[in-house]
């Protein structure tokens, strides 16, 4: 998707992802996060060994479900995991992906892969389509939600003469929404869950930073953790009063960026190194690797160290 088509759909989706609007969705996000905290606390108390990445994956899926569809996927609950076709289909689809790096030919060219992918796509599409039909049915009622899909539907219909006729969702919007929601879930859940996973890791390795985070949370949200969730729900802007926690998040993303970017080279675009040598990009993919860039000592000192304070000092500070 490029050019005017991209700009049109970007304009339609923008309202649902504005910072001010996301603040209005805090209640659902906090509820899913509280479920995650309860589960992790219970497992930690049991002394069981468990996969933290699985926990953060399911938490991220549940949050995305609430924000995008206003739907409770309940993927964090063991009893519900295989009952939700969207979550189960997505996770199975990921397990059956191939990137051409498999060692054995049978694994790389498994004859069942196309059938499995088609089946999972059908399951996910059916679930999302049902949710979209529900959103459409409620669009003109008092039950209308503030989900990303609802705001996108409102933006889309506002540009159409038939905007008041919403008993059946426009087929163009429905097709676009199906693809975008699957993309949100596929790309968004892994990046978010990986970042949360790394946050746990860096704080476990840096007890001093963990102490600062706890002290800041106690000062802003109080020392009773069971009341913190309701405080944030009632006043989401309290989260803007946690500068050290934000610095910890930024420093974690600097050290462990979970995404990178590639761009197709062009005939007249060259990459120039520090010595002035020019490297043509035509016919190549140019990979911007944030991990290498962020750890380059040219840009800042102590690049391999976890130093959240670097995000709290003035721009002329050595950090």
XYZ file of C-alpha atoms in Angstrom:
319
model
C 0.000 0.000 0.000
C 1.591 3.254 -1.139
C 0.857 6.814 -2.236
C -2.647 8.222 -1.990
C -4.158 4.874 -0.967
C -1.800 4.680 2.010
C -2.523 8.285 2.996
C -6.282 7.692 2.859
C -6.227 4.693 5.178
C -3.639 6.290 7.450
C -5.999 9.247 7.882
C -8.867 6.879 8.708
C -6.860 5.000 11.351
C -5.123 8.006 12.909
C -7.872 8.968 15.413
C -7.740 5.574 17.113
C -3.996 5.790 17.757
C -3.686 9.351 18.999
C -2.089 9.672 22.430
C -5.112 11.477 23.838
C -7.501 8.773 22.642
C -5.361 5.923 23.980
C -5.668 7.545 27.409
C -9.426 6.933 27.223
C -8.770 3.199 26.806
C -6.718 2.946 29.989
C -9.378 0.988 31.871
C -9.231 -2.026 29.542
C -5.439 -1.925 29.336
C -5.119 -1.797 33.121
C -7.558 -4.677 33.530
C -5.562 -6.934 31.195
C -2.293 -5.856 32.794
C -3.683 -6.614 36.257
C -4.508 -10.134 35.078
C -0.918 -10.496 33.885
C 0.470 -9.250 37.217
C -1.729 -11.646 39.193
C -0.622 -14.607 37.090
C 3.086 -13.738 37.307
C 2.859 -13.146 41.064
C 1.160 -16.503 41.542
C 3.758 -18.345 39.467
C 6.637 -16.556 41.193
C 5.247 -17.566 44.570
C 4.942 -21.204 43.509
C 8.672 -21.375 42.654
C 7.753 -22.946 39.295
C 9.934 -22.338 36.251
C 7.865 -20.752 33.486
C 8.371 -19.022 30.140
C 8.025 -15.282 30.693
C 7.824 -14.662 26.943
C 4.664 -16.760 26.710
C 3.132 -14.700 29.502
C 3.965 -11.374 27.856
C 2.751 -12.667 24.474
C -0.708 -13.473 25.787
C -0.881 -10.223 27.761
C -0.073 -8.218 24.620
C -2.712 -10.103 22.610
C -5.354 -9.366 25.230
C -4.456 -5.668 25.308
C -4.596 -5.391 21.522
C -7.958 -7.146 21.498
C -9.348 -4.596 23.959
C -7.875 -1.559 22.210
C -8.615 -2.499 18.600
C -11.848 -4.494 18.850
C -13.092 -3.824 22.389
C -13.100 -7.618 22.669
C -11.916 -9.669 25.644
C -9.812 -12.444 24.125
C -8.936 -13.911 27.548
C -5.838 -15.555 26.099
C -4.024 -15.193 29.430
C -6.423 -17.641 31.048
C -5.393 -21.264 30.521
C -8.978 -22.464 30.247
C -9.752 -20.013 27.429
C -6.606 -20.194 25.311
C -7.742 -22.928 22.936
C -11.331 -21.750 22.959
C -10.550 -18.476 21.220
C -10.110 -19.185 17.487
C -8.420 -15.839 16.841
C -5.635 -16.367 19.376
C -5.234 -20.078 18.709
C -5.276 -19.534 14.942
C -2.682 -16.768 15.134
C -0.324 -18.741 17.359
C -0.629 -21.822 15.176
C -0.089 -19.749 12.048
C 3.161 -18.411 13.483
C 4.378 -21.921 14.349
C 3.803 -23.001 10.748
C 5.612 -20.065 9.141
C 8.727 -20.751 7.108
C 11.533 -18.346 6.258
C 13.529 -20.635 3.971
C 16.182 -21.342 6.598
C 14.944 -24.776 7.668
C 17.546 -27.534 7.444
C 15.399 -30.422 6.241
C 13.427 -30.205 2.955
C 10.354 -31.763 4.604
C 10.267 -29.015 7.190
C 10.803 -26.304 4.600
C 8.316 -27.661 2.050
C 5.825 -29.355 4.341
C 2.876 -30.436 2.165
C 0.341 -29.551 4.855
C 1.560 -25.966 5.346
C -0.731 -24.350 2.718
C -3.746 -26.188 4.133
C -2.894 -25.212 7.721
C -2.401 -21.577 6.711
C -5.713 -21.535 4.853
C -7.528 -23.112 7.786
C -6.080 -20.677 10.317
C -6.818 -17.708 8.060
C -10.428 -18.887 7.807
C -10.718 -19.181 11.605
C -9.242 -15.745 12.231
C -11.248 -14.057 9.476
C -14.499 -15.573 10.746
C -13.865 -14.392 14.313
C -12.836 -10.862 13.272
C -15.733 -10.581 10.799
C -18.181 -11.475 13.564
C -16.688 -8.804 15.815
C -16.832 -6.247 12.994
C -20.484 -7.054 12.344
C -21.153 -6.556 16.055
C -19.382 -3.194 16.009
C -21.477 -2.150 13.013
C -24.724 -3.208 14.657
C -23.866 -1.122 17.711
C -22.467 1.807 15.748
C -25.582 3.980 15.946
C -26.583 2.835 19.415
C -25.651 3.961 22.884
C -23.363 0.901 23.108
C -20.828 2.387 20.717
C -17.295 1.904 22.059
C -14.101 3.892 21.653
C -12.161 1.061 20.040
C -9.806 1.696 17.126
C -12.238 -0.058 14.784
C -15.167 2.124 15.881
C -13.227 5.338 15.362
C -11.898 4.106 12.026
C -15.423 3.191 10.916
C -16.633 6.632 11.931
C -13.818 8.298 9.955
C -14.503 6.118 6.931
C -18.253 6.740 6.905
C -17.805 10.469 7.423
C -16.234 10.591 3.968
C -19.056 8.590 2.366
C -22.546 9.801 1.386
C -24.097 6.629 2.826
C -22.631 7.285 6.269
C -25.979 6.959 8.035
C -26.647 3.503 6.611
C -24.461 1.303 8.788
C -26.546 -1.826 9.304
C -24.128 -3.712 7.048
C -20.434 -2.862 7.050
C -19.051 -1.579 3.771
C -17.219 -4.456 2.041
C -14.134 -2.328 1.282
C -13.790 -1.239 4.899
C -14.411 -4.767 6.132
C -11.716 -6.276 3.921
C -9.231 -3.595 4.943
C -10.096 -4.034 8.640
C -9.657 -7.808 8.492
C -6.141 -7.434 7.129
C -5.150 -4.594 9.440
C -6.404 -6.291 12.609
C -4.463 -9.449 11.778
C -1.410 -7.275 11.143
C -1.878 -5.461 14.475
C -2.061 -8.801 16.271
C 0.805 -10.459 14.415
C 3.297 -7.589 14.500
C 2.082 -5.711 17.550
C 1.886 -8.533 20.051
C 5.423 -9.804 19.513
C 7.117 -6.400 19.602
C 5.206 -5.345 22.704
C 5.695 -8.643 24.533
C 9.424 -8.713 23.720
C 9.864 -5.183 25.070
C 8.066 -6.080 28.309
C 10.180 -9.231 28.573
C 13.395 -7.213 28.244
C 12.131 -4.731 30.849
C 11.876 -7.558 33.357
C 15.362 -8.724 32.387
C 17.168 -5.373 32.697
C 15.483 -4.557 36.008
C 16.418 -7.974 37.387
C 20.037 -7.227 36.461
C 19.982 -3.672 37.831
C 18.539 -3.669 41.380
C 19.390 0.007 41.890
C 17.226 1.025 38.912
C 14.474 -1.276 40.150
C 14.600 0.484 43.517
C 14.247 3.869 41.822
C 11.261 2.637 39.797
C 9.538 1.317 42.920
C 10.200 4.524 44.860
C 8.781 6.641 42.030
C 5.683 4.454 41.757
C 5.162 4.633 45.526
C 5.441 8.429 45.443
C 2.928 8.836 42.590
C 0.601 5.837 42.999
C 1.006 5.051 46.667
C 2.659 2.118 48.376
C -0.417 -0.143 48.256
C -0.067 -1.952 44.940
C -3.636 -3.247 44.972
C -4.920 0.331 44.786
C -2.581 1.522 42.035
C -4.748 0.118 39.222
C -7.850 2.035 40.283
C -5.818 5.232 40.636
C -4.545 4.924 37.062
C -8.013 4.118 35.727
C -9.490 7.172 37.445
C -6.628 9.432 36.374
C -4.587 8.017 33.463
C -2.466 11.164 33.330
C -0.722 10.020 36.501
C 1.380 7.921 34.155
C 2.922 11.152 32.853
C 4.354 11.718 36.335
C 6.707 8.721 36.117
C 9.768 10.147 34.306
C 12.211 7.584 35.669
C 9.996 4.667 34.608
C 9.786 6.211 31.139
C 13.588 6.561 31.075
C 13.900 2.866 31.973
C 11.617 1.967 29.062
C 13.615 4.132 26.636
C 16.938 2.727 27.813
C 15.635 -0.822 27.499
C 14.493 -0.146 23.932
C 17.886 1.409 23.165
C 19.782 -1.647 24.358
C 17.315 -4.223 23.058
C 15.374 -2.807 20.106
C 12.855 -5.400 18.974
C 12.376 -4.158 15.419
C 14.511 -2.979 12.548
C 13.762 -1.649 9.104
C 14.670 -2.467 5.513
C 14.247 -0.318 2.432
C 14.641 -1.165 -1.225
C 17.714 0.427 -2.767
C 17.454 2.873 -5.652
C 19.711 3.593 -8.651
C 20.722 7.079 -7.467
C 20.927 6.376 -3.746
C 24.302 5.524 -2.219
C 25.377 4.773 1.343
C 28.468 6.773 2.296
C 30.746 5.517 5.088
C 32.987 7.517 7.439
C 35.842 7.392 4.948
C 33.752 8.809 2.132
C 33.362 5.555 0.223
C 30.100 5.259 -1.668
C 28.163 2.010 -1.806
C 25.408 1.735 -4.421
C 22.095 0.345 -3.145
C 20.344 -0.452 -6.406
C 19.292 -4.103 -6.363
C 19.871 -4.437 -2.615
C 17.852 -4.167 0.568
C 19.251 -1.524 2.921
C 18.982 -2.677 6.508
C 18.912 -0.075 9.278
C 20.041 -2.003 12.353
C 19.062 -0.010 15.471
C 20.961 -2.295 17.853
C 24.272 -1.488 16.160
C 23.471 2.203 15.827
C 22.358 2.629 19.437
C 25.494 0.925 20.752
C 27.886 2.964 18.601
C 30.191 4.972 20.953
C 30.239 7.772 18.374
C 26.811 8.873 19.575
C 27.066 8.493 23.363
C 29.344 7.101 26.112
C 28.851 3.819 27.999
C 26.764 2.447 25.148
C 26.688 -1.128 26.440
C 25.614 -0.094 29.943
C 22.078 0.292 31.253
C 21.939 3.980 32.225
C 18.353 5.300 32.377
C 19.663 8.648 33.661
C 20.905 9.499 30.166
C 17.265 10.257 29.251
C 16.810 12.651 32.178
C 19.774 14.992 31.727
C 20.053 18.096 29.498
C 21.157 17.688 25.897
C 24.628 19.099 26.659
C 25.311 16.506 29.372
C 28.065 13.941 28.530
C 25.570 11.106 28.891
